[in-house]
PDB file of C-alpha atoms in Angstrom:
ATOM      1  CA  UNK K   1       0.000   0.000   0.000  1.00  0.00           C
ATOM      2  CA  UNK K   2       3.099   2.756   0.986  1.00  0.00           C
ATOM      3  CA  UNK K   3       4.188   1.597  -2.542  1.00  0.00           C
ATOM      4  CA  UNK K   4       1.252   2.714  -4.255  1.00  0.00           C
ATOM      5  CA  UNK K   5       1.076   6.181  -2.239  1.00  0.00           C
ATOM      6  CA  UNK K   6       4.538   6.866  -2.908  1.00  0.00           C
ATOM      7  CA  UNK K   7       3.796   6.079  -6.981  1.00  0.00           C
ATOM      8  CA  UNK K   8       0.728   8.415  -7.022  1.00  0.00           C
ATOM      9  CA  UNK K   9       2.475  11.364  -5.472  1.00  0.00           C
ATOM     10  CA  UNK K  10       5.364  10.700  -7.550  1.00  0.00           C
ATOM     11  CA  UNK K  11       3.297  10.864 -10.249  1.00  0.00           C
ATOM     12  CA  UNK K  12       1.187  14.014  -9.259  1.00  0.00           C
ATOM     13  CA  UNK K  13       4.102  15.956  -8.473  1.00  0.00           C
ATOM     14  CA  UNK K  14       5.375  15.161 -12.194  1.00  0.00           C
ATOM     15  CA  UNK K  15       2.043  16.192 -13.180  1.00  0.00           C
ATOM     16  CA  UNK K  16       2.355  19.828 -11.899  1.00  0.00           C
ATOM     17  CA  UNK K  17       5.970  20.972 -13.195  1.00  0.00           C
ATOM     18  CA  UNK K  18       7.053  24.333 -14.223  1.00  0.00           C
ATOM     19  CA  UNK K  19       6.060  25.501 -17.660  1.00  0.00           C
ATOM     20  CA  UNK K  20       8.363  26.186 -20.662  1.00  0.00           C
ATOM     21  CA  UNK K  21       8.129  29.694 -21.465  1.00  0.00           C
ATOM     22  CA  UNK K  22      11.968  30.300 -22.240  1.00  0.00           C
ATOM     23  CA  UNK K  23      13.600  31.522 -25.138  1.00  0.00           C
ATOM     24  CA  UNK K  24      14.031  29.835 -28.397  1.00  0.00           C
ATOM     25  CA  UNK K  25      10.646  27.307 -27.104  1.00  0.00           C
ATOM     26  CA  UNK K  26       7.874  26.931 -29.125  1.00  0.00           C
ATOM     27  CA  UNK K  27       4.165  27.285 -28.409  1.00  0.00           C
ATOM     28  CA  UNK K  28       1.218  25.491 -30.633  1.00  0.00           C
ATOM     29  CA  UNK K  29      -2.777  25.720 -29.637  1.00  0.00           C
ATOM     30  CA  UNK K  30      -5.355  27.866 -29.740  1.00  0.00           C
ATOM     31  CA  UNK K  31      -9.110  29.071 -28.141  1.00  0.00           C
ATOM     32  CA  UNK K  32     -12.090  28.205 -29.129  1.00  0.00           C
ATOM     33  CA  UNK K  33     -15.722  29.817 -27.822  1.00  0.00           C
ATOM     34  CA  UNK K  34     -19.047  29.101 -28.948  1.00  0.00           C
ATOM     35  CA  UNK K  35     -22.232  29.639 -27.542  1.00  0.00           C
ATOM     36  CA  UNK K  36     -25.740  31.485 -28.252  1.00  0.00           C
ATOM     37  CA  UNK K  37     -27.364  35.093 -27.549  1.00  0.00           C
ATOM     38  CA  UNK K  38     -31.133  35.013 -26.593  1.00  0.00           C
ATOM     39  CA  UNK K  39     -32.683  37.693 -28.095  1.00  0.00           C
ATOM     40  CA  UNK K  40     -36.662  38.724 -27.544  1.00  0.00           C
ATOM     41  CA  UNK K  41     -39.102  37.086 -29.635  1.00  0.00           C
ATOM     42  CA  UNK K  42     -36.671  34.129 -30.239  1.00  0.00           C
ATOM     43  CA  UNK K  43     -34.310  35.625 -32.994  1.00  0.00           C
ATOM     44  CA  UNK K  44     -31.877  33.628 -30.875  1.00  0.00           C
ATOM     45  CA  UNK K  45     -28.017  33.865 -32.273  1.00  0.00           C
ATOM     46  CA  UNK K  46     -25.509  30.968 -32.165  1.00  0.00           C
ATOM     47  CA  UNK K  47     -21.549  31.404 -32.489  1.00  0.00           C
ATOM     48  CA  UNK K  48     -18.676  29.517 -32.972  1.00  0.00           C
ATOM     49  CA  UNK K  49     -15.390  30.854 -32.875  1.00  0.00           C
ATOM     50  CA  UNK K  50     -11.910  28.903 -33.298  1.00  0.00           C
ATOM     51  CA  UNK K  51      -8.742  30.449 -33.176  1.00  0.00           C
ATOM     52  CA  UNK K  52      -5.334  27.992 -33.527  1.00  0.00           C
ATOM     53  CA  UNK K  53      -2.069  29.834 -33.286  1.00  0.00           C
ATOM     54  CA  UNK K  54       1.990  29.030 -33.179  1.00  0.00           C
ATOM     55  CA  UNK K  55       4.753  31.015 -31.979  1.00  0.00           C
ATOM     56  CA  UNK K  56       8.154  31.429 -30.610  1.00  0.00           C
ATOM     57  CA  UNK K  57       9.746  32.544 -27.496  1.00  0.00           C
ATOM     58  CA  UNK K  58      12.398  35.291 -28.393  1.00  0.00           C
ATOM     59  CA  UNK K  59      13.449  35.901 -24.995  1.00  0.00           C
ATOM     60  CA  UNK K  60      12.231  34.169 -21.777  1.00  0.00           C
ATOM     61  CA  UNK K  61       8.563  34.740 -20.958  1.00  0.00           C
ATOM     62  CA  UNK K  62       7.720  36.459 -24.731  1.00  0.00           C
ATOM     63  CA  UNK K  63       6.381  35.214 -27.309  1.00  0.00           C
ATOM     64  CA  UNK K  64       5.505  36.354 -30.833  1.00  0.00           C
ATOM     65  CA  UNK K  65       3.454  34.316 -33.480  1.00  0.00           C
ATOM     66  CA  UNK K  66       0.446  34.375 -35.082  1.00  0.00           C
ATOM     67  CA  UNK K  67      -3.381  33.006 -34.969  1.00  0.00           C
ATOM     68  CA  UNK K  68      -5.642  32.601 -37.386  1.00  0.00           C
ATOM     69  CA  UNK K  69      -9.365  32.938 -36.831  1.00  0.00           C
ATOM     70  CA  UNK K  70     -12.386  31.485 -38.206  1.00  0.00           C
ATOM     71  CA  UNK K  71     -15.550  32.409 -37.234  1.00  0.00           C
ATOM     72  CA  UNK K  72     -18.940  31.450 -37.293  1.00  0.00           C
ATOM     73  CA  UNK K  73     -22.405  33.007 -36.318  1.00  0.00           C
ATOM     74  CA  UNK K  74     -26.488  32.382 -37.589  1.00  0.00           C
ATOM     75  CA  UNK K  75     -29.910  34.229 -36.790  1.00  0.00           C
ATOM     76  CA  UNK K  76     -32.832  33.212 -38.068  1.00  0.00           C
ATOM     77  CA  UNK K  77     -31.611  32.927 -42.033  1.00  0.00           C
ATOM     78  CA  UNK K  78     -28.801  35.220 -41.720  1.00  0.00           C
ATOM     79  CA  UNK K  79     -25.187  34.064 -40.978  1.00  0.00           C
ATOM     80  CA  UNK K  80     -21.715  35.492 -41.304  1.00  0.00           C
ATOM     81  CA  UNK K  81     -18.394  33.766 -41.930  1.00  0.00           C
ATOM     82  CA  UNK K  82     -15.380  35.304 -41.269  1.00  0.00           C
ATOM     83  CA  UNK K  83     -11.229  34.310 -41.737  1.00  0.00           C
ATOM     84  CA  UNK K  84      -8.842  36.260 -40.050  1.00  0.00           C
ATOM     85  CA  UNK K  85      -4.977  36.417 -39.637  1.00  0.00           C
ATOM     86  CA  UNK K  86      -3.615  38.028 -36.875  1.00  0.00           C
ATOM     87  CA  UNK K  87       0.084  38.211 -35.681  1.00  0.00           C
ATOM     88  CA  UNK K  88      -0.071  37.986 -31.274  1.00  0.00           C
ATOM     89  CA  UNK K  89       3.056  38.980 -28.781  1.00  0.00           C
ATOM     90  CA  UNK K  90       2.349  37.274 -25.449  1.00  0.00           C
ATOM     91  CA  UNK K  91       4.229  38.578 -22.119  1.00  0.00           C
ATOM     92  CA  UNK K  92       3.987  36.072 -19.083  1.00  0.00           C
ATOM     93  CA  UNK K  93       4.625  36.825 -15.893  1.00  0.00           C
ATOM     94  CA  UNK K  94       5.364  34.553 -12.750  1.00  0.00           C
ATOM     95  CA  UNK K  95       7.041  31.501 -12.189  1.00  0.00           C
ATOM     96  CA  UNK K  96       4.745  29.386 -10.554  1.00  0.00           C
ATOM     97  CA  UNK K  97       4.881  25.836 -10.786  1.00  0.00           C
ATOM     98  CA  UNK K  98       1.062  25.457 -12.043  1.00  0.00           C
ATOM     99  CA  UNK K  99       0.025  28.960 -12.941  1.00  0.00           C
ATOM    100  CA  UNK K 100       1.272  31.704 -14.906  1.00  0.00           C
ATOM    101  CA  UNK K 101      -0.612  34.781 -16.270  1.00  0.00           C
ATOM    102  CA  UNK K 102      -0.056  36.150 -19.209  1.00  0.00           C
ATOM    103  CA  UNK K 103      -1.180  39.300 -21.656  1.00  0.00           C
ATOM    104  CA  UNK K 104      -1.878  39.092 -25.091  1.00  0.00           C
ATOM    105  CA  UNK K 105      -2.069  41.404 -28.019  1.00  0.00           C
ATOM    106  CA  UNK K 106      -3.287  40.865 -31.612  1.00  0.00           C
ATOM    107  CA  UNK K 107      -3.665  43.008 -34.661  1.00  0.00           C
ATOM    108  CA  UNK K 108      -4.220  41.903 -38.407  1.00  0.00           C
ATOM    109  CA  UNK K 109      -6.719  41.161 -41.423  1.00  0.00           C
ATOM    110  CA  UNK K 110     -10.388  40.415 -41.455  1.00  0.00           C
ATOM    111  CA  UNK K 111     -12.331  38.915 -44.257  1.00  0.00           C
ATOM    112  CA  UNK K 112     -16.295  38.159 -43.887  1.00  0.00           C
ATOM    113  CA  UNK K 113     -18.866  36.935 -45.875  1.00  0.00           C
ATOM    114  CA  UNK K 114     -22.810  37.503 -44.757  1.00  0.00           C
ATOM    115  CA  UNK K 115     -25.744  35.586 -46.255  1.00  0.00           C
ATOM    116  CA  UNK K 116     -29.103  36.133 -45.945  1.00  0.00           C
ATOM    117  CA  UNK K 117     -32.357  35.478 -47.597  1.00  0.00           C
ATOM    118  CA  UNK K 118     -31.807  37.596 -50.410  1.00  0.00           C
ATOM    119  CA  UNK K 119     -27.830  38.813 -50.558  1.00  0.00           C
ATOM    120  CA  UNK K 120     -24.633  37.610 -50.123  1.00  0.00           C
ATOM    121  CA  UNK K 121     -22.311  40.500 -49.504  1.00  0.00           C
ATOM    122  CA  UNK K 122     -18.218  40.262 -48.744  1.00  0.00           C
ATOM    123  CA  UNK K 123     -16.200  42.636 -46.498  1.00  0.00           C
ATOM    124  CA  UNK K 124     -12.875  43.324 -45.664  1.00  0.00           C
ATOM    125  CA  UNK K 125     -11.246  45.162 -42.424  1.00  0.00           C
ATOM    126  CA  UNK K 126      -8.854  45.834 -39.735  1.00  0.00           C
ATOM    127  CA  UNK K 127      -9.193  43.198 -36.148  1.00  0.00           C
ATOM    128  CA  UNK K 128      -7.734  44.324 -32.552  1.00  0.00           C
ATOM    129  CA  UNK K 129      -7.510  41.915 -29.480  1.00  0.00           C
ATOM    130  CA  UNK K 130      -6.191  42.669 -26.172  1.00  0.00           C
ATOM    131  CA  UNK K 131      -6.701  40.625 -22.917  1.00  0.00           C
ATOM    132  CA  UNK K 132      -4.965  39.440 -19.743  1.00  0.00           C
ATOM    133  CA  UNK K 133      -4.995  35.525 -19.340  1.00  0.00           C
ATOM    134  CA  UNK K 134      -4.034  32.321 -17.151  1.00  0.00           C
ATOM    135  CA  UNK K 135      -2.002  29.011 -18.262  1.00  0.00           C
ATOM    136  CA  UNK K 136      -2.817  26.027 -15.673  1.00  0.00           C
ATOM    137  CA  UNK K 137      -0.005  23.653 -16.464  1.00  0.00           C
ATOM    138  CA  UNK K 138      -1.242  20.472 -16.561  1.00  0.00           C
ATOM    139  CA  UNK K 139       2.548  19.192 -17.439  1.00  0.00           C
ATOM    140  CA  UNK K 140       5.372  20.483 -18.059  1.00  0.00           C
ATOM    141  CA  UNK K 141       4.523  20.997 -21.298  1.00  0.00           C
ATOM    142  CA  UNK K 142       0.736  21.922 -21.668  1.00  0.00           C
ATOM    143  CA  UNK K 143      -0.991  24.277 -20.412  1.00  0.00           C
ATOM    144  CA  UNK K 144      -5.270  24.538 -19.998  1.00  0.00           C
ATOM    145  CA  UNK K 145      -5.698  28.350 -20.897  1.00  0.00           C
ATOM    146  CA  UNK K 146      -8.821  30.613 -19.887  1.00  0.00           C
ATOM    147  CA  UNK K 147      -8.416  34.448 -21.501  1.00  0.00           C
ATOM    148  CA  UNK K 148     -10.494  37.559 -21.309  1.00  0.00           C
ATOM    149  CA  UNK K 149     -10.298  39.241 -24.748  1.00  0.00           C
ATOM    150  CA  UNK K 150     -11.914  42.832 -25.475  1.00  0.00           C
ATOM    151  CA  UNK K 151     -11.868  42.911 -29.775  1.00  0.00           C
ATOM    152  CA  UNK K 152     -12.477  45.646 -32.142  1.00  0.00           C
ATOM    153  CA  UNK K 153     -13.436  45.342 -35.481  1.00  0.00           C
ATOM    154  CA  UNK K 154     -14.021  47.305 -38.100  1.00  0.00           C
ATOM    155  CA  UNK K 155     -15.446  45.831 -41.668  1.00  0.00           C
ATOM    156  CA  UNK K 156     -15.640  49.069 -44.102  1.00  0.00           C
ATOM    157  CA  UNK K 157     -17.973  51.555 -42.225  1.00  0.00           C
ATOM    158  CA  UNK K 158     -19.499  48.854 -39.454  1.00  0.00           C
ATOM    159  CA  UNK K 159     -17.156  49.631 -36.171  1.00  0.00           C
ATOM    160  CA  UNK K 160     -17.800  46.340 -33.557  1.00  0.00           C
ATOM    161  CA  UNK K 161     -16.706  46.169 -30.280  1.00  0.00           C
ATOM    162  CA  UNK K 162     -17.185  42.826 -27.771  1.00  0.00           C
ATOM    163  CA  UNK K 163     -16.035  40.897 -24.893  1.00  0.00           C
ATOM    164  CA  UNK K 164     -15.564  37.632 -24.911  1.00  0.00           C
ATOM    165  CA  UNK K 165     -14.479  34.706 -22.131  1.00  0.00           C
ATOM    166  CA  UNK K 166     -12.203  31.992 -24.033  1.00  0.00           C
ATOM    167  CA  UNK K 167     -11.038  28.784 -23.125  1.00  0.00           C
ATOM    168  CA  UNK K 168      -7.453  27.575 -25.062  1.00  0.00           C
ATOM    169  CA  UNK K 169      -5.012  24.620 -24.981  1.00  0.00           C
ATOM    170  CA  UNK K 170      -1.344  25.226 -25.458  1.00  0.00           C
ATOM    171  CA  UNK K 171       2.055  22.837 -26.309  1.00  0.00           C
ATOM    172  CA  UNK K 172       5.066  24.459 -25.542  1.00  0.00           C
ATOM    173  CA  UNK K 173       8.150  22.686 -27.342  1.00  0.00           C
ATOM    174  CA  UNK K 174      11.589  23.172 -26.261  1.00  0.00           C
ATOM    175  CA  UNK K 175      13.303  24.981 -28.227  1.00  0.00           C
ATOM    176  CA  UNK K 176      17.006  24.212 -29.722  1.00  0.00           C
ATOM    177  CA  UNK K 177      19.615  24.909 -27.103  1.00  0.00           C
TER     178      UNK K 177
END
């Protein structure tokens, strides 16, 4: 039985190592939110947004890469499709052993296409993120992220502003040393 307690709390303190956030490591994931918008007289909206990214440590606790998002949302018979690419610098701070927070800008290209019962019309703009986050390393090498992102957008003369609450799963690969 001592055998068996000694093996699971070797194995849980394995579990919760320090993160690799130095330089010349690599980091591959993404968010992803979804969810719906209840709106009076049930013109209810749904939404899907997925966001993968990769980038690169080029000193310890920064990173710079880029993300690309695709987005998805639908009202009654209208819907919008968008693609975006967006270049991201990441600063973490900390050096816990199972948390680090983190801040995260991006700034790049919007495309969108919106259908509806009787158009399709295509617009292209200009997309800024900005939010503070948290990485709960679950290894040593991936991380369970939760981010709070404010976003502007602006698509020709439409000007959009939102909040949104996403959840994101990151690999960080060591780098060549």
């Amino acid at each position: 039985m001592k055998k068996h307690i000694l093996l699971i709390a070797l194995l849980f303190a394995t579990f919760f190592t320090f993160g690799q956030t130095n330089q010349g490591d690599k980091l591959v994931g993404g968010t992803v939110s979804f969810g719906t918008q209840f709106v009076q007289d049930n013109n209810n909206q749904l939404f899907l947004n997925f966001n993968p990214n990769y980038g690169k440590f080029i000193v310890n606790n920064i990173a710079v890469g880029a993300s690309i998002g695709l987005n998805f949302q639908k009202q009654n018979d209208n819907s919008s499709t968008s693609i975006s690419l967006l270049p991201f610098g990441r600063y973490y701070v900390g050096n816990s052993d199972v948390l680090q927070f983190y801040g995260e800008v991006k700034g790049g290209y919007i495309y969108q296409r919106e259908n509806n019962t009787f158009t399709t019309s295509n617009s292209q703009g200009a997309q800024f993120s900005i939010g503070p986050g948290v990485a709960f390393f679950l290894s040593e090498n991936v991380s369970f992220d939760f981010l709070v992102n404010y976003q502007y957008v602006r698509l020709e003369e439409i000007r959009n502003r939102n909040l949104s609450f996403n959840l994101g799963f990151q690999v960080y690969l060591l780098g060549d040393q």
